Amino acid sequence: MKISHYFAILKKSINIYFPFLFRDILMLHVDICSVCNLKCVHCQVWKNKEKLQISFSALKNLIDQACSCGLRFLAISGGEPFMHKDLFMFIAYAKKKGLFVSITTNGTLLNEERVKKLRKLKVDAILISLDAVGGKHDEMRGQKGVYEKVVRGASFLSKYKVPFYLDPCVTEDNFEIIPDLISEVGKLNAKNIFLYPFYINTHNIGAISLRKYKSIRGPKFKKSNLKKLVGIINSLKNNKKIDCVVKACLNKFPKYFSGKDIDLKEFPCYAPLFDAVVSFNGDIYPCWASDMKMGNIYENNFSTLWRSKKYNTLRKRFRKAKHCPLTKYNCFCLTHREISARIDPLFMLKTCVFKKKRGL
């Protein structure tokens, strides 16, 4: 990362405790398209009949407007972003603006030619959604041969020194192989692993998958599986491959998967303070898990919206809340919780310094 990226993080860390200072946006997540080449069991994006994608001109305008608000980090996802015809033009423009660029992908389209382009453009991070190993991953992704394609794509990333991370979605179908997924970090030569629990993303997957959860507030494990999950997490306490924040997140999994809320005092989230999410139809949301539409990139100027009374009112409401006011479902979205933890100096001291000194 550049010095400007670290400085932006420092400003946002100060902003947590002094909300009247540095009202810049730190990060922007953009779902650039709704098309995908897989049929993942825990995702419904591929069922969308409308194949939507944000045009390059719209993406360019969005970046210009967000950069005027201090944007430093851009996270690109989909659908499958490598199915967007202008992806590399978008990356090139974002890098020209000095942004840290990450791309979340299923990894199946990472051939040697594309990886060479990623290297040339100096993409900062690739996040591969690897949910299991071998045939189990194929089963979860709805297609045979997916795992082999991911391994091949990872080998190209390693060969051309493009930094990449494993980004599995933890569900009741794959939680027992979390240790195997951690082992894959070394085998594939990935930088690290991010383990995030499945959560209900209302503005992307819609009512199709929500029917499954109509009687509860979120995903819920069987009691027997919760006990197994606790045992697995306990076995990873001394694993040096996992950093302290990821371990802190893992410790909350049993509570979350028992159907209970992880409140904002227990584990921080500052999503409306530093981030925004743009869906593939241009709608703008304060976070992944929320269906609270703030505007649309085709109808609103992003910089005006970010500094608007509507957004500031939401931030004030969010600061006072114990439970997330952005969604009616239990939320432990690590896209925002983990980043929030890392920019919160007091949380980092408590979790990564004092606990380490006490030998926990």
Coordinates of C-alpha atoms in Angstrom, one line a residue:
M1 CA 0.0 0.0 0.0
K2 CA 1.0 3.6 -0.6
I3 CA 1.6 6.1 2.3
S4 CA -1.6 7.8 1.3
H5 CA -3.5 4.6 1.9
Y6 CA -2.1 4.3 5.4
F7 CA -2.8 7.9 6.1
A8 CA -6.4 7.4 5.0
I9 CA -6.8 4.5 7.4
L10 CA -5.3 6.6 10.2
K11 CA -7.8 9.4 9.5
K12 CA -10.7 7.0 9.6
S13 CA -9.4 5.5 12.9
I14 CA -9.5 9.0 14.4
N15 CA -12.9 9.6 12.8
I16 CA -14.4 6.7 14.8
Y17 CA -13.9 8.7 18.1
F18 CA -14.2 12.2 16.6
P19 CA -17.1 12.0 14.1
F20 CA -17.0 15.6 13.2
L21 CA -13.5 15.1 11.7
F22 CA -12.4 13.6 8.3
R23 CA -15.8 12.7 6.7
D24 CA -14.1 11.0 3.8
I25 CA -15.1 7.7 2.3
L26 CA -12.3 5.1 2.8
M27 CA -13.6 2.2 0.7
L28 CA -16.2 1.5 -2.0
H29 CA -17.5 -1.9 -2.9
V30 CA -18.9 -2.3 -6.4
D31 CA -20.9 -5.3 -7.8
I32 CA -20.0 -4.6 -11.5
C33 CA -22.3 -7.3 -12.9
S34 CA -24.9 -9.8 -12.1
V35 CA -23.8 -12.5 -14.5
C36 CA -21.9 -15.6 -13.1
N37 CA -20.6 -18.8 -14.6
L38 CA -21.4 -20.9 -11.5
K39 CA -24.5 -21.9 -9.5
C40 CA -23.4 -21.7 -5.9
V41 CA -25.8 -23.3 -3.4
H42 CA -25.6 -20.4 -0.9
C43 CA -26.0 -17.6 -3.5
Q44 CA -28.9 -16.7 -5.8
V45 CA -27.3 -14.1 -8.0
W46 CA -27.1 -16.6 -10.9
K47 CA -30.9 -17.0 -10.8
N48 CA -31.4 -13.3 -11.8
K49 CA -33.1 -13.3 -15.2
E50 CA -31.8 -9.8 -16.0
K51 CA -28.1 -9.9 -16.8
L52 CA -27.1 -6.5 -15.5
Q53 CA -23.7 -4.8 -15.6
I54 CA -22.6 -1.3 -14.8
S55 CA -21.2 0.5 -17.9
F56 CA -17.6 1.7 -18.0
S57 CA -18.7 5.3 -18.3
A58 CA -20.9 5.0 -15.2
L59 CA -18.1 3.3 -13.3
K60 CA -15.6 6.0 -14.3
N61 CA -18.0 8.7 -13.1
L62 CA -18.6 6.9 -9.9
I63 CA -14.8 6.7 -9.2
D64 CA -14.3 10.4 -10.0
Q65 CA -17.1 11.3 -7.6
A66 CA -16.0 9.0 -4.8
C67 CA -12.4 10.1 -5.2
S68 CA -13.6 13.7 -4.6
C69 CA -14.7 12.4 -1.2
G70 CA -11.3 10.9 -0.4
L71 CA -11.7 7.3 -1.7
R72 CA -8.6 5.2 -1.3
F73 CA -9.8 1.5 -1.6
L74 CA -11.9 -0.1 -4.3
A75 CA -13.3 -3.6 -3.9
I76 CA -14.7 -5.1 -7.1
S77 CA -17.1 -8.1 -7.1
G78 CA -20.1 -9.4 -9.0
G79 CA -21.6 -11.8 -10.0
E80 CA -18.3 -12.9 -11.4
P81 CA -16.4 -9.7 -12.2
F82 CA -14.2 -11.4 -14.9
M83 CA -17.3 -11.8 -17.0
H84 CA -17.6 -8.0 -17.3
K85 CA -16.3 -6.9 -20.7
D86 CA -14.7 -3.7 -19.4
L87 CA -13.2 -5.0 -16.2
F88 CA -9.6 -4.3 -17.1
M89 CA -10.4 -0.8 -18.4
F90 CA -12.1 -0.2 -15.0
I91 CA -9.1 -1.5 -13.1
A92 CA -6.7 0.6 -15.2
Y93 CA -8.7 3.7 -14.5
A94 CA -8.9 3.0 -10.8
K95 CA -5.1 2.4 -10.6
K96 CA -4.6 5.6 -12.5
K97 CA -6.5 7.4 -9.7
G98 CA -4.1 5.9 -7.2
L99 CA -6.6 3.4 -5.6
F100 CA -5.8 0.2 -3.8
V101 CA -7.8 -2.4 -5.9
S102 CA -9.1 -5.8 -4.8
I103 CA -11.2 -8.2 -6.8
T104 CA -13.4 -11.0 -5.4
T105 CA -13.7 -13.9 -7.8
N106 CA -14.6 -17.6 -7.9
G107 CA -11.2 -18.1 -9.5
T108 CA -12.4 -20.2 -12.5
L109 CA -11.6 -17.6 -15.1
L110 CA -8.1 -16.8 -14.0
N111 CA -6.1 -18.0 -17.0
E112 CA -2.5 -17.0 -17.7
E113 CA -3.4 -14.2 -20.0
R114 CA -5.7 -12.5 -17.5
V115 CA -3.3 -12.9 -14.7
K116 CA -0.5 -11.3 -16.8
K117 CA -2.9 -8.3 -17.2
L118 CA -3.5 -8.2 -13.5
R119 CA 0.2 -8.2 -12.8
K120 CA 0.8 -5.4 -15.4
L121 CA -2.0 -3.3 -13.9
K122 CA -0.5 -3.9 -10.4
V123 CA -3.8 -5.1 -8.9
D124 CA -3.3 -5.2 -5.1
A125 CA -5.3 -8.2 -4.0
I126 CA -7.3 -11.1 -5.5
L127 CA -9.8 -12.8 -3.1
I128 CA -10.7 -16.3 -4.2
S129 CA -14.0 -17.7 -3.0
L130 CA -12.8 -21.2 -2.1
D131 CA -15.4 -22.9 0.1
A132 CA -14.0 -26.4 0.3
V133 CA -11.4 -28.8 -1.1
G134 CA -11.8 -31.1 -4.1
G135 CA -15.2 -32.5 -5.0
K136 CA -16.9 -30.8 -2.0
H137 CA -16.0 -27.4 -3.4
D138 CA -17.5 -28.5 -6.8
E139 CA -20.7 -29.5 -5.1
M140 CA -21.0 -26.2 -3.3
R141 CA -20.3 -24.3 -6.5
G142 CA -22.8 -26.3 -8.6
Q143 CA -20.3 -27.4 -11.2
K144 CA -17.7 -30.2 -11.7
G145 CA -14.1 -29.3 -12.1
V146 CA -14.3 -25.9 -10.3
Y147 CA -11.7 -26.8 -7.7
E148 CA -9.2 -27.8 -10.3
K149 CA -9.7 -24.5 -12.1
V150 CA -9.2 -22.6 -8.9
V151 CA -5.9 -24.4 -8.2
R152 CA -4.7 -23.7 -11.7
G153 CA -5.7 -20.0 -11.4
A154 CA -3.9 -19.8 -8.1
S155 CA -0.8 -21.2 -9.6
F156 CA -0.8 -18.4 -12.2
L157 CA -1.3 -15.8 -9.5
S158 CA 1.6 -17.3 -7.6
K159 CA 3.8 -17.5 -10.7
Y160 CA 3.3 -13.8 -11.6
K161 CA 3.4 -12.7 -8.0
V162 CA -0.1 -11.2 -7.9
P163 CA -1.1 -11.2 -4.2
F164 CA -4.1 -13.3 -3.4
Y165 CA -6.2 -14.5 -0.4
L166 CA -8.7 -17.3 0.2
D167 CA -12.1 -16.0 1.0
P168 CA -14.4 -18.9 1.9
C169 CA -18.0 -18.5 3.0
V170 CA -18.7 -20.6 6.1
T171 CA -22.0 -22.4 6.2
E172 CA -23.4 -25.5 7.8
D173 CA -22.3 -27.4 4.7
N174 CA -18.6 -26.7 5.1
F175 CA -17.7 -25.6 8.6
E176 CA -16.1 -29.0 9.5
I177 CA -13.4 -28.4 6.9
I178 CA -12.3 -25.0 8.1
P179 CA -8.9 -26.5 9.2
D180 CA -8.5 -28.0 5.6
L181 CA -9.2 -24.6 4.1
I182 CA -6.5 -23.0 6.4
S183 CA -4.1 -25.6 5.1
E184 CA -4.9 -24.6 1.6
V185 CA -3.3 -21.2 2.3
G186 CA 0.2 -22.8 2.3
K187 CA -0.5 -25.3 -0.4
L188 CA -1.7 -22.6 -2.9
N189 CA 0.8 -20.0 -1.7
A190 CA -1.9 -17.6 -0.8
K191 CA -1.1 -14.6 1.5
N192 CA -3.8 -15.4 4.1
I193 CA -7.4 -16.5 4.6
F194 CA -10.6 -14.6 5.5
L195 CA -13.3 -16.7 7.0
Y196 CA -16.7 -15.1 6.8
P197 CA -20.0 -16.6 7.9
F198 CA -23.0 -16.8 5.5
Y199 CA -25.3 -13.9 6.0
I200 CA -28.5 -12.7 4.3
N201 CA -27.7 -10.1 1.6
T202 CA -31.2 -8.7 1.0
H203 CA -30.5 -6.3 -1.8
N204 CA -28.8 -8.8 -4.1
I205 CA -30.4 -12.2 -3.6
G206 CA -34.0 -11.0 -3.0
A207 CA -36.9 -13.0 -1.8
I208 CA -35.9 -16.3 -3.5
S209 CA -33.5 -17.4 -0.8
L210 CA -35.2 -15.4 2.0
R211 CA -38.1 -17.8 2.0
K212 CA -35.8 -20.3 3.6
Y213 CA -35.3 -18.0 6.5
K214 CA -38.8 -16.6 7.0
S215 CA -39.1 -18.1 10.5
I216 CA -35.8 -16.9 11.9
R217 CA -33.6 -13.8 11.7
G218 CA -30.7 -15.5 10.0
P219 CA -28.8 -18.8 9.3
K220 CA -28.9 -21.2 12.3
F221 CA -27.0 -24.4 12.9
K222 CA -28.3 -27.6 14.5
K223 CA -27.2 -27.9 18.2
S224 CA -25.0 -30.9 17.4
N225 CA -23.2 -28.9 14.7
L226 CA -22.7 -26.0 17.0
K227 CA -20.8 -28.2 19.4
K228 CA -18.6 -29.4 16.6
L229 CA -18.0 -25.8 15.5
V230 CA -17.0 -24.8 19.0
G231 CA -14.5 -27.7 19.1
I232 CA -13.0 -26.7 15.7
I233 CA -12.6 -23.1 16.8
N234 CA -10.9 -24.1 20.1
S235 CA -8.5 -26.3 18.1
L236 CA -7.4 -23.2 16.1
K237 CA -6.6 -20.9 19.0
N238 CA -2.8 -21.5 18.7
N239 CA -2.7 -21.6 14.9
K240 CA -0.2 -19.0 13.9
K241 CA -1.5 -18.9 10.3
I242 CA -4.6 -17.0 11.5
D243 CA -4.2 -13.5 12.7
C244 CA -5.7 -12.1 15.9
V245 CA -8.7 -10.3 14.2
V246 CA -9.7 -13.4 12.3
K247 CA -9.5 -15.4 15.5
A248 CA -11.7 -12.8 17.3
C249 CA -14.2 -13.2 14.4
L250 CA -14.1 -17.0 14.7
N251 CA -14.9 -16.8 18.4
K252 CA -18.2 -15.1 17.5
F253 CA -19.3 -17.7 15.0
P254 CA -21.0 -20.1 17.6
K255 CA -23.2 -17.2 18.9
Y256 CA -24.0 -16.0 15.4
F257 CA -24.8 -19.5 14.1
S258 CA -27.0 -20.1 17.1
G259 CA -29.4 -17.4 15.8
K260 CA -28.2 -14.7 18.2
D261 CA -27.2 -11.2 17.2
I262 CA -23.6 -9.9 17.6
D263 CA -24.3 -6.4 18.8
L264 CA -22.2 -3.4 17.9
K265 CA -20.8 -3.0 21.3
E266 CA -19.6 -6.6 21.4
F267 CA -17.9 -6.4 18.0
P268 CA -17.6 -3.1 16.2
C269 CA -19.1 -2.1 12.8
Y270 CA -18.6 1.3 11.3
A271 CA -19.9 0.6 7.8
P272 CA -21.8 3.9 7.1
L273 CA -18.8 5.8 8.4
F274 CA -16.2 4.5 5.9
D275 CA -17.8 2.4 3.2
A276 CA -20.6 2.2 0.6
V277 CA -21.9 -0.7 -1.6
V278 CA -23.0 -0.2 -5.2
S279 CA -25.2 -3.0 -6.6
F280 CA -25.1 -4.1 -10.3
N281 CA -28.2 -2.0 -11.0
G282 CA -26.5 1.1 -9.6
D283 CA -28.3 1.2 -6.3
I284 CA -26.3 2.5 -3.4
Y285 CA -26.4 0.9 0.1
P286 CA -24.6 1.6 3.4
C287 CA -23.5 -2.0 3.6
W288 CA -23.8 -5.5 2.1
A289 CA -26.5 -6.8 4.5
S290 CA -28.8 -3.8 4.3
D291 CA -31.7 -3.2 2.0
M292 CA -31.8 0.5 2.9
K293 CA -31.3 2.1 -0.4
M294 CA -29.6 5.4 -0.2
G295 CA -29.7 6.4 -3.9
N296 CA -28.6 5.3 -7.3
I297 CA -25.4 6.2 -9.3
Y298 CA -27.6 6.9 -12.4
E299 CA -29.8 9.3 -10.5
N300 CA -27.5 10.8 -7.8
N301 CA -24.1 12.3 -7.6
F302 CA -22.2 10.1 -5.2
S303 CA -20.1 12.8 -3.5
T304 CA -23.3 14.8 -2.8
L305 CA -25.0 11.7 -1.5
W306 CA -22.1 10.7 0.8
R307 CA -22.1 14.2 2.4
S308 CA -25.9 14.5 2.5
K309 CA -28.2 15.0 5.5
K310 CA -29.7 11.6 4.7
Y311 CA -26.3 9.8 5.2
N312 CA -25.3 11.9 8.2
T313 CA -28.6 11.2 9.9
L314 CA -28.0 7.5 9.3
R315 CA -24.5 7.7 10.8
K316 CA -25.8 9.4 13.9
R317 CA -28.4 6.8 14.3
F318 CA -25.9 4.0 13.8
R319 CA -23.5 5.4 16.4
K320 CA -26.2 5.3 19.1
A321 CA -27.4 1.8 18.2
K322 CA -26.6 -1.4 20.1
H323 CA -28.0 -3.5 17.4
C324 CA -27.5 -2.8 13.7
P325 CA -30.3 -0.6 12.4
L326 CA -29.6 -1.3 8.8
T327 CA -31.1 -4.8 8.5
K328 CA -33.9 -6.8 10.2
Y329 CA -31.7 -10.0 10.1
N330 CA -28.9 -11.0 12.3
C331 CA -25.8 -9.6 10.8
F332 CA -22.2 -10.6 11.2
C333 CA -20.9 -9.4 7.8
L334 CA -17.1 -9.7 8.1
T335 CA -16.7 -7.6 5.0
H336 CA -17.4 -4.7 7.3
R337 CA -16.9 -6.1 10.8
E338 CA -13.4 -7.2 10.2
I339 CA -12.4 -3.9 8.5
S340 CA -14.1 -2.0 11.3
A341 CA -12.1 -4.0 13.9
R342 CA -8.8 -3.3 12.1
I343 CA -9.4 0.5 11.9
D344 CA -10.5 0.7 15.6
P345 CA -7.3 1.2 17.6
L346 CA -8.9 0.4 21.0
F347 CA -10.4 -2.9 19.7
M348 CA -7.0 -3.8 18.2
L349 CA -5.2 -3.1 21.5
K350 CA -7.7 -5.1 23.5
T351 CA -7.8 -8.0 21.0
C352 CA -4.3 -8.2 19.6
V353 CA -2.0 -6.7 22.2
F354 CA -3.4 -7.2 25.7
K355 CA -4.8 -10.7 25.0
K356 CA -1.5 -11.8 23.5
K357 CA 0.4 -10.5 26.6
R358 CA -1.9 -12.6 28.8
G359 CA -1.3 -15.6 26.6
L360 CA -4.9 -16.0 25.3

